[in-house]
Short mmCIF file of C-alpha atoms and ligand atoms in Angstrom, two decimals:
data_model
loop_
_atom_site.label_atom_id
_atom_site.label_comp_id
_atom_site.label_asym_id
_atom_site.label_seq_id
_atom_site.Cartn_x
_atom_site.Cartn_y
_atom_site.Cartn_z
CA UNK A 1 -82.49 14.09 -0.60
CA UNK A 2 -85.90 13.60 -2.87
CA UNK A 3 -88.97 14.17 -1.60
CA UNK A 4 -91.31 11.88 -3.81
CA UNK A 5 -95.02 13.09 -3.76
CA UNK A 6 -98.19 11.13 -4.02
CA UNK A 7 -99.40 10.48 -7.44
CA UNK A 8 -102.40 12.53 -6.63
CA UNK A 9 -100.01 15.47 -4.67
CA UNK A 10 -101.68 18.82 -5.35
CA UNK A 11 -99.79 21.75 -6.33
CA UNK A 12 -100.46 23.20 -3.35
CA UNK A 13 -99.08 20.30 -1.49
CA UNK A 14 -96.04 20.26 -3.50
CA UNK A 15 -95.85 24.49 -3.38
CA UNK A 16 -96.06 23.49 0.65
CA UNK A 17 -93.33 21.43 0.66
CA UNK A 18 -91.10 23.90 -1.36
CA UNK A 19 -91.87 26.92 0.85
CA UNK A 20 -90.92 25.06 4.09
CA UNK A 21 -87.68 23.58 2.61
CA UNK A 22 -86.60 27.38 1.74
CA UNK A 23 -87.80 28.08 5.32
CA UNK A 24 -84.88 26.27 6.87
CA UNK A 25 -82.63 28.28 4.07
CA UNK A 26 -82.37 24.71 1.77
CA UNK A 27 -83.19 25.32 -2.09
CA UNK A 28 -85.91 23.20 -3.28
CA UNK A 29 -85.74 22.11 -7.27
CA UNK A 30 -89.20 20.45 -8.72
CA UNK A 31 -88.90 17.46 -11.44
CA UNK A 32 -92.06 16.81 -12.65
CA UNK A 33 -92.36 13.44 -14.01
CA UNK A 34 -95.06 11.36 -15.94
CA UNK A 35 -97.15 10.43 -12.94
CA UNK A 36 -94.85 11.61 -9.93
CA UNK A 37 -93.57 14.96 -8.83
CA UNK A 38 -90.27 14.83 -6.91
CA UNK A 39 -88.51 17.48 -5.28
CA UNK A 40 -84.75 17.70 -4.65
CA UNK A 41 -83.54 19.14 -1.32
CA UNK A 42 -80.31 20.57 -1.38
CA UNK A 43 -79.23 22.40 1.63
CA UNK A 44 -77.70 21.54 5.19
CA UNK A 45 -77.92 18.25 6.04
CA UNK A 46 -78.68 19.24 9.96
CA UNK A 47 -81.49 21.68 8.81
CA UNK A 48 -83.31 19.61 6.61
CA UNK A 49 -83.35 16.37 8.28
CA UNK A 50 -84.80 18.02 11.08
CA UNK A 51 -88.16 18.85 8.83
CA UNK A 52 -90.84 16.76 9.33
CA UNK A 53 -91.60 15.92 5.16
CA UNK A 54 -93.06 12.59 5.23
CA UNK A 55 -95.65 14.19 7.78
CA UNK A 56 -96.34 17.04 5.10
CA UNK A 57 -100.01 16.31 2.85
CA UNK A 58 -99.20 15.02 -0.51
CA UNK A 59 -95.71 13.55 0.26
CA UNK A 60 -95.91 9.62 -0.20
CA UNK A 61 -91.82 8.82 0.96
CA UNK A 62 -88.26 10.62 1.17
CA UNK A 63 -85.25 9.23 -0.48
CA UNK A 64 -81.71 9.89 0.09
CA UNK A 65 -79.60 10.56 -3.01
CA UNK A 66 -76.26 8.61 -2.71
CA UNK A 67 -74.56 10.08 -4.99
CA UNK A 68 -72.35 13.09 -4.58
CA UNK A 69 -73.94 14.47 -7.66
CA UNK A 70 -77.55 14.94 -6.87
CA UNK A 71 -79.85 16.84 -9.24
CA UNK A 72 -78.13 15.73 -12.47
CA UNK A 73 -78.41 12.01 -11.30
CA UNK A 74 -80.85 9.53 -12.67
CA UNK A 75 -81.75 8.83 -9.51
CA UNK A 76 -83.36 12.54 -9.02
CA UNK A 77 -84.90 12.41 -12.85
CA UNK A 78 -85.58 9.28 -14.52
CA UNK A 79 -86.33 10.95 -17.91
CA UNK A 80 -84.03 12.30 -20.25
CA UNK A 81 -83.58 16.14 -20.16
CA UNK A 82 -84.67 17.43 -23.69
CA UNK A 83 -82.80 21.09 -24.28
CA UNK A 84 -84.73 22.88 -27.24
CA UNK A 85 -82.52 25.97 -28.61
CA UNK A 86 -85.01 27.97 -30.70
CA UNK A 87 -86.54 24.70 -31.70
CA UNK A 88 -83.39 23.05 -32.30
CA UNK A 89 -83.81 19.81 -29.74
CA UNK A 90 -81.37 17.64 -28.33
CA UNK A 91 -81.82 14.67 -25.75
CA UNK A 92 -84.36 12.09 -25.04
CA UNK A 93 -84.28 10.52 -28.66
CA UNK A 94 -83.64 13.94 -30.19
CA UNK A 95 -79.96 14.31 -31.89
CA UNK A 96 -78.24 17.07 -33.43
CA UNK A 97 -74.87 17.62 -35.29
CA UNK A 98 -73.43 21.04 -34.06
CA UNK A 99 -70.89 21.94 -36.53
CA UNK A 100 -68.64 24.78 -37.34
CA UNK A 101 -65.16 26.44 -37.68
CA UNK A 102 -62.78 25.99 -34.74
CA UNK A 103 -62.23 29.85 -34.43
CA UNK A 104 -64.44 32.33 -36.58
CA UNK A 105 -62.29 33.92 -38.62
CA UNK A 106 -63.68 36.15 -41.03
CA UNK A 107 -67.63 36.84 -42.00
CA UNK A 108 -67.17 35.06 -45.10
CA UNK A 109 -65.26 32.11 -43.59
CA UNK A 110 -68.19 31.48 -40.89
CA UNK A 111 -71.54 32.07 -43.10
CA UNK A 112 -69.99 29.43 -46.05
CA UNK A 113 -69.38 26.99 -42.91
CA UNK A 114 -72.87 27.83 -41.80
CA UNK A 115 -74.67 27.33 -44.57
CA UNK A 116 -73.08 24.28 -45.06
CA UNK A 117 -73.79 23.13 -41.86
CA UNK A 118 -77.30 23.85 -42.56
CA UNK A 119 -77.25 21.97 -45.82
CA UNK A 120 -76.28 19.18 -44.70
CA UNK A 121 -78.80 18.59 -41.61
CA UNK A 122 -76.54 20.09 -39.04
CA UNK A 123 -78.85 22.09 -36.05
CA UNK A 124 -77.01 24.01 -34.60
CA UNK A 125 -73.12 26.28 -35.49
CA UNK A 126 -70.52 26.55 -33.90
CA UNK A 127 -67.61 28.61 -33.36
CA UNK A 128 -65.15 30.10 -30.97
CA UNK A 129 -64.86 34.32 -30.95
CA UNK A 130 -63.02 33.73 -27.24
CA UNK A 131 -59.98 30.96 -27.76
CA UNK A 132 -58.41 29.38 -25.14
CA UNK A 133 -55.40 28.37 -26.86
CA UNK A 134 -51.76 27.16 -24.84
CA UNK A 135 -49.87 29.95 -26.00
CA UNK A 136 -50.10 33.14 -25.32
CA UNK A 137 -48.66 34.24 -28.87
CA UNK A 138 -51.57 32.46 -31.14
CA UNK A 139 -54.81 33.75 -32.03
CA UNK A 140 -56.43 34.24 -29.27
CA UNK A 141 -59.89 35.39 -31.03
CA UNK A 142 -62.13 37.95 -32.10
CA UNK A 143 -63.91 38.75 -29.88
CA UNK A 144 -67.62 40.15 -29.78
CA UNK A 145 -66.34 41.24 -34.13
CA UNK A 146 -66.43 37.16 -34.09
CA UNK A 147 -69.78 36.70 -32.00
CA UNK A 148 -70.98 39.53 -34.59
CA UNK A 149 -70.09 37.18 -37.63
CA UNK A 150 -71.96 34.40 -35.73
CA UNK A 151 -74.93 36.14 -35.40
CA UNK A 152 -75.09 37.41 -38.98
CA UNK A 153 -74.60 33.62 -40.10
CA UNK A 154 -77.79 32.88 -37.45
CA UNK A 155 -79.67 35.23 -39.51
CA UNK A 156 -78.75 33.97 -42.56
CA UNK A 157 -79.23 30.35 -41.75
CA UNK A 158 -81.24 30.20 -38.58
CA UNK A 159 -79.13 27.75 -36.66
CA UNK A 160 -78.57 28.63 -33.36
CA UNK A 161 -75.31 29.57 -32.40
CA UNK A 162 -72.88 27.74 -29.69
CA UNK A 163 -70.05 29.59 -28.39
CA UNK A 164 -67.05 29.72 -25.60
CA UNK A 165 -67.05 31.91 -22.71
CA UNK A 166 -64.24 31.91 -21.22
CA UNK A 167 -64.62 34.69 -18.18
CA UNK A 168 -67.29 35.38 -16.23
CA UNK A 169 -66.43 39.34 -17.46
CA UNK A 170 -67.27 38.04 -20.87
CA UNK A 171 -70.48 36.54 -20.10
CA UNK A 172 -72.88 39.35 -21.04
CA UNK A 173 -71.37 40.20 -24.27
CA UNK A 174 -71.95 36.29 -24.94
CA UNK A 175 -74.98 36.34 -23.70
CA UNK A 176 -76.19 38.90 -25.74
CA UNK A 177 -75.43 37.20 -29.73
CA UNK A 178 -74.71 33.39 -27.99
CA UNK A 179 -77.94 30.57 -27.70
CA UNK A 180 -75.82 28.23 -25.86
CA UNK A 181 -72.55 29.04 -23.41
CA UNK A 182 -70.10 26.35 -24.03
CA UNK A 183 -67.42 25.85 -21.62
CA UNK A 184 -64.00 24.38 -22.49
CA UNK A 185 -62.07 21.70 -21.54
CA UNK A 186 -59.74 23.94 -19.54
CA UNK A 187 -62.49 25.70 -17.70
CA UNK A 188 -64.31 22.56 -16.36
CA UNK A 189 -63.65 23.01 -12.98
CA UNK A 190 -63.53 26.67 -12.86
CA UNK A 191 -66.15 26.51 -10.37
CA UNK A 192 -66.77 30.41 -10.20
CA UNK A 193 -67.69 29.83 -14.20
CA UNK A 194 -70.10 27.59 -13.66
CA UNK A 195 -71.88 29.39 -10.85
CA UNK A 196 -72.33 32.28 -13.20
CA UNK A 197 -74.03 29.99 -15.36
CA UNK A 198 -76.12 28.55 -13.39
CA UNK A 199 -77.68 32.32 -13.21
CA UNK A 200 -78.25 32.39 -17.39
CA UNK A 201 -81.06 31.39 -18.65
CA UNK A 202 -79.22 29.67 -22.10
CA UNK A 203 -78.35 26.18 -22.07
CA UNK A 204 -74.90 25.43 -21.24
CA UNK A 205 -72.22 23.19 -23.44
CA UNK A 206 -70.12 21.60 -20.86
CA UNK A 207 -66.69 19.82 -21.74
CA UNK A 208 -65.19 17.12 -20.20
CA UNK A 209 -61.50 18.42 -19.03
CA UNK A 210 -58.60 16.42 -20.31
CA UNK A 211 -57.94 15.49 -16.87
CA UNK A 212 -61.42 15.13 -15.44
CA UNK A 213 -63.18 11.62 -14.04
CA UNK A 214 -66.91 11.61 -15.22
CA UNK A 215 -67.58 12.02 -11.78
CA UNK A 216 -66.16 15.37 -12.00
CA UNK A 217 -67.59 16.56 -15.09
CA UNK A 218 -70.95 15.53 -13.22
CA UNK A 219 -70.29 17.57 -10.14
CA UNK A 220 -69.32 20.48 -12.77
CA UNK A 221 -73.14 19.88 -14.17
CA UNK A 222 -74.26 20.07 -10.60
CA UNK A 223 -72.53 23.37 -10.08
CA UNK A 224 -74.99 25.02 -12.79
CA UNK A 225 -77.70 22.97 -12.03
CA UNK A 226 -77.94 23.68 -8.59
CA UNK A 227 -78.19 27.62 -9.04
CA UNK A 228 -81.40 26.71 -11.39
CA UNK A 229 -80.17 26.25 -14.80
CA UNK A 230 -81.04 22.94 -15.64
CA UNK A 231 -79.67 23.04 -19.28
CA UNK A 232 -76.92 21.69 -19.80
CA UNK A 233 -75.31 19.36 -22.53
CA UNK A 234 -72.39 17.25 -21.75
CA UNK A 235 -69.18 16.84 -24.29
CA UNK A 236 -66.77 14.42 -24.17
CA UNK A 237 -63.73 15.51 -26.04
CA UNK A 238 -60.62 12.96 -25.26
CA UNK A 239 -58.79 12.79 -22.33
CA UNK A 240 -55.21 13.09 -21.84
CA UNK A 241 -53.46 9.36 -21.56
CA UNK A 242 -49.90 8.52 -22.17
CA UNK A 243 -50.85 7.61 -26.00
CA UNK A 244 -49.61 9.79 -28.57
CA UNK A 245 -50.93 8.82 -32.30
CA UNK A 246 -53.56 11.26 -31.35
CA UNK A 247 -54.35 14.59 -29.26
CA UNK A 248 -56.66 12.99 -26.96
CA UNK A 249 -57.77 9.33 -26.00
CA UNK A 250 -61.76 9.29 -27.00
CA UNK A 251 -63.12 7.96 -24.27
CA UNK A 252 -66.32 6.59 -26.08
CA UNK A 253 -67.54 4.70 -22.38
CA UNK A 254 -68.21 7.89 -21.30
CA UNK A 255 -70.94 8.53 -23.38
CA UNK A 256 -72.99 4.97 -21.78
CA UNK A 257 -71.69 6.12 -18.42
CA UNK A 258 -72.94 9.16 -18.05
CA UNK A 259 -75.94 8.48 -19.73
CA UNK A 260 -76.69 5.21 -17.05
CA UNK A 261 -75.79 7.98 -14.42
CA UNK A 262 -77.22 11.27 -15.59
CA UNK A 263 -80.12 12.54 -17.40
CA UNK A 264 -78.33 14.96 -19.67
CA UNK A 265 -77.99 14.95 -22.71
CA UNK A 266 -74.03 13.77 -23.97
CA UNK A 267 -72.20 14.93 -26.88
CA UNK A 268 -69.21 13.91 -28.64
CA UNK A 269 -66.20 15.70 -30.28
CA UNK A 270 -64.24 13.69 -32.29
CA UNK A 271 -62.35 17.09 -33.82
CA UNK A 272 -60.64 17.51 -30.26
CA UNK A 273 -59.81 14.13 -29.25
CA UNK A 274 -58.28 13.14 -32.22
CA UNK A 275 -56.79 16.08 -33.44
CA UNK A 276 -57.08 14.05 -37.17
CA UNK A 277 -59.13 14.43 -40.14
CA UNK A 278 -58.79 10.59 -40.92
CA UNK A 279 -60.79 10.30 -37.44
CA UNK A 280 -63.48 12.75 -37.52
CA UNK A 281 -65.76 10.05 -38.86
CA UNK A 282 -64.77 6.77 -37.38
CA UNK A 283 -64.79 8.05 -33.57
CA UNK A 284 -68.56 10.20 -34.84
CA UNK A 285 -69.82 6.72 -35.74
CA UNK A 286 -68.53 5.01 -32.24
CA UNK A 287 -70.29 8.38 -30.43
CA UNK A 288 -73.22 7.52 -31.98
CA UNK A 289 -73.21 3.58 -31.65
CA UNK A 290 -72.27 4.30 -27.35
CA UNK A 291 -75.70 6.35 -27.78
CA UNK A 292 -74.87 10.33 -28.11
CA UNK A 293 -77.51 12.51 -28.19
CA UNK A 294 -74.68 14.59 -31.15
CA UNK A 295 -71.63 15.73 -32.26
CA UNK A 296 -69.65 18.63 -32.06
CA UNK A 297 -67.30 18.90 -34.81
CA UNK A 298 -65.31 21.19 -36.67
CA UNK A 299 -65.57 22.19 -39.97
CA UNK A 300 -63.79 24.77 -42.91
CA UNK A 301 -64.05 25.87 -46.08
CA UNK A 302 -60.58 25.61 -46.45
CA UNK A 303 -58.73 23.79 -43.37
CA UNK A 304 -55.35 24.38 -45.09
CA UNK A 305 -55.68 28.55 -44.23
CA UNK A 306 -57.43 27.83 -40.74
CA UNK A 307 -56.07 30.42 -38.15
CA UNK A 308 -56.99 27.24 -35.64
CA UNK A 309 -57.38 23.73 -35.35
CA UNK A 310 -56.82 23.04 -39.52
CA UNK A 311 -55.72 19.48 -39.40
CA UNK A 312 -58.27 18.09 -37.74
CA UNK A 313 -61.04 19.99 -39.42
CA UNK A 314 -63.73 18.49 -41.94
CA UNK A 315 -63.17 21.11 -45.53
CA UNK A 316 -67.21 22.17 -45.80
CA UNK A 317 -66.96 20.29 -49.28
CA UNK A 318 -66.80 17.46 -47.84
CA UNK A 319 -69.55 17.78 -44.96
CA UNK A 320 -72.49 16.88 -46.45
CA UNK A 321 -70.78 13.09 -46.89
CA UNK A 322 -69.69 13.01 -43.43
CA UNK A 323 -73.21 14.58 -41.75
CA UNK A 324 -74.98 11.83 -43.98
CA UNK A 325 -73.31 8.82 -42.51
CA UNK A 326 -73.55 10.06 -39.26
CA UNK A 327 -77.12 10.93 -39.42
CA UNK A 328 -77.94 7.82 -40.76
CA UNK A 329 -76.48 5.94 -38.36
CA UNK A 330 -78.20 8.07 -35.47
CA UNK A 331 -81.76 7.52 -37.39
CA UNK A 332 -80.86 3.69 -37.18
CA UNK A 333 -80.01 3.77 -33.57
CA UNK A 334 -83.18 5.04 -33.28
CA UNK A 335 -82.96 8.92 -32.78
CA UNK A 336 -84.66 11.42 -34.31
CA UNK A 337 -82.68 13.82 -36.62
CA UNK A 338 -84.97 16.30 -37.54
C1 PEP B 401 -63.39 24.16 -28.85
O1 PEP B 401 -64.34 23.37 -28.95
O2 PEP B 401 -63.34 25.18 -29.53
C2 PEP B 401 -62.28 23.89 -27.92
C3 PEP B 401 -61.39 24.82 -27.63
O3 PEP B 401 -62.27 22.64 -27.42
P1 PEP B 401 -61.71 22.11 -26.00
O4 PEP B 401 -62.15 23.10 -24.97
O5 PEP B 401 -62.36 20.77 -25.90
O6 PEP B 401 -60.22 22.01 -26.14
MN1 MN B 402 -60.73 23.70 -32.03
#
């Protein structure tokens, strides 16, 4: 439930409020808005209904939340969640193109993607040193060498770096080159994953599954959410549908949906749901039209010799053209690209 203090509410009042929610063992997570503080109550039901709140100074009413996703709802934060990675700022009118190599490869390989990331607007890099890939034989990644290579191109171009973990083992290695945690379509639901999250304090990249409703992905938010990370970007990527002509059906109403739901901020990746070059830029465009905060998108300086994810990755050469369209487009819907 939301507890929805007075306009004039103290801090005290609201600190009062807080301690005797954790009294009754509930967790109690503050949203301070323009005029209104509201607090979210998440605990037993039994427990915390039997608190007397709208008797406690400062508290003007108490709302139930009726959806089964509570503090990543609308209805719990009316404003847009702005997540700034060392500066970089996505959300609430801010929009970023995170761009990168699929898997990093080599040093050389991920700084010329970098800096052409860089170049060409882009805000943030990324690329994959832990792979999930479907068979066990492929390239599987390399490792903290890879997160390494990332952090070298950071240096080099200061864009902040977005990377898979895959394992809750990993997550401390990541966490140590890594400014944002992105979890992949095949971990979506690994609710143990998101948990450990929750715990980091660096935003987290969350993908839709290829079999997840938008109701799940936003109960996957809530898992990190609710341990106190409140960070997190959402990605849709294509979902799995009995069409074929590409690798993934973008699902371009998610990105209205969730944004009429949730307060995050929403991503697209047009690499992964169409698996084609020909598409990067069409299904970007759509993103962007259906209101993204970004893209996620994969890029190489030479796609033909990728170790992962070639076809459907933009050759850096070419970058600059696509990032220019797109980011025009985003400055006309409004957004700020800077
Ligand atoms: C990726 O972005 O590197 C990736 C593996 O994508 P997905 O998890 O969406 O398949
Ligand atoms: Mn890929």
């Amino acid at each position: 439930m939301m507890v929805i203090m007075h306009e004039t509410a103290t801090e005290a009042e609201v600190a009062h409020v807080v301690a005797r929610v954790e009294e009754v063992g509930a967790s109690a997570h503050i949203s301070t808005g323009e005029r209104v503080t509201v607090i979210g109550v998440i605990g037993d039901r039994e427990q915390v209904t039997q608190l007397p709140l709208e008797a406690m100074p400062g508290v003007d009413r108490v709302v139930a939340i009726l959806r089964p996703y509570k503090l990543v709802s609308r209805e719990f934060q009316q404003r847009d969640t702005v997540i700034d990675v060392r500066g970089a700022k996505i959300g609430g009118g801010h929009f970023a193109i995170i761009a990168g190599p699929c898997s990093v490869e080599t040093a050389e390989q991920v700084l010329a993607a970098a800096r052409a990331v860089k170049a060409a607007g882009g805000k943030m890099l990324r690329g994959g040193a832990f792979k999930p890939r479907s068979s066990p034989y492929a390239f599987q990644g390399l490792g903290e060498d890879g997160l390494r290579m990332l952090a070298a191109a950071r240096d080099d171009t200061g864009l902040p770096i977005v990377t898979e973990v895959m394992d809750p083992r990993d997550l401390d290695v990541v966490c140590e080159y890594a400014d944002v945690l992105q979890v992949g379509a095949r971990n979506t639901q690994n609710f143990l994953l998101l948990a450990e999250l929750g715990k980091v304090a660096k935003p987290v990249l969350l993908k839709r599954g290829p079999a997840t409703t938008i109701e799940e992905l936003l109960m996957a938010a809530e898992y990190i959410v609710k341990e106190g990370n409140r960070d997190v970007i959402l990605c849709e990527r294509g979902i799995r549908t009995f069409e074929t002509a590409t690798r993934n059906t973008f699902d371009v109403s998610a990105v209205p949906v969730i944004k009429i739901a949730s307060h995050l901020p929403v991503v697209v990746d047009p690499s992964h749901s169409a698996g084609r070059l020909d598409l990067v830029l069409p299904l970007s465009l759509a993103g962007v039209a259906a209101g993204a905060d970004g893209v996620l998108v994969e890029t190489h300086p030479n796609p033909e010799h990728a170790l992962c994810d070639g076809p459907q990755s933009l050759p850096t050469a070419a970058f600059g053209e696509y990032a220019g369209r797109v980011l025009d487009l985003a400055r006309w819907a409004g957004k700020t690209t800077v």
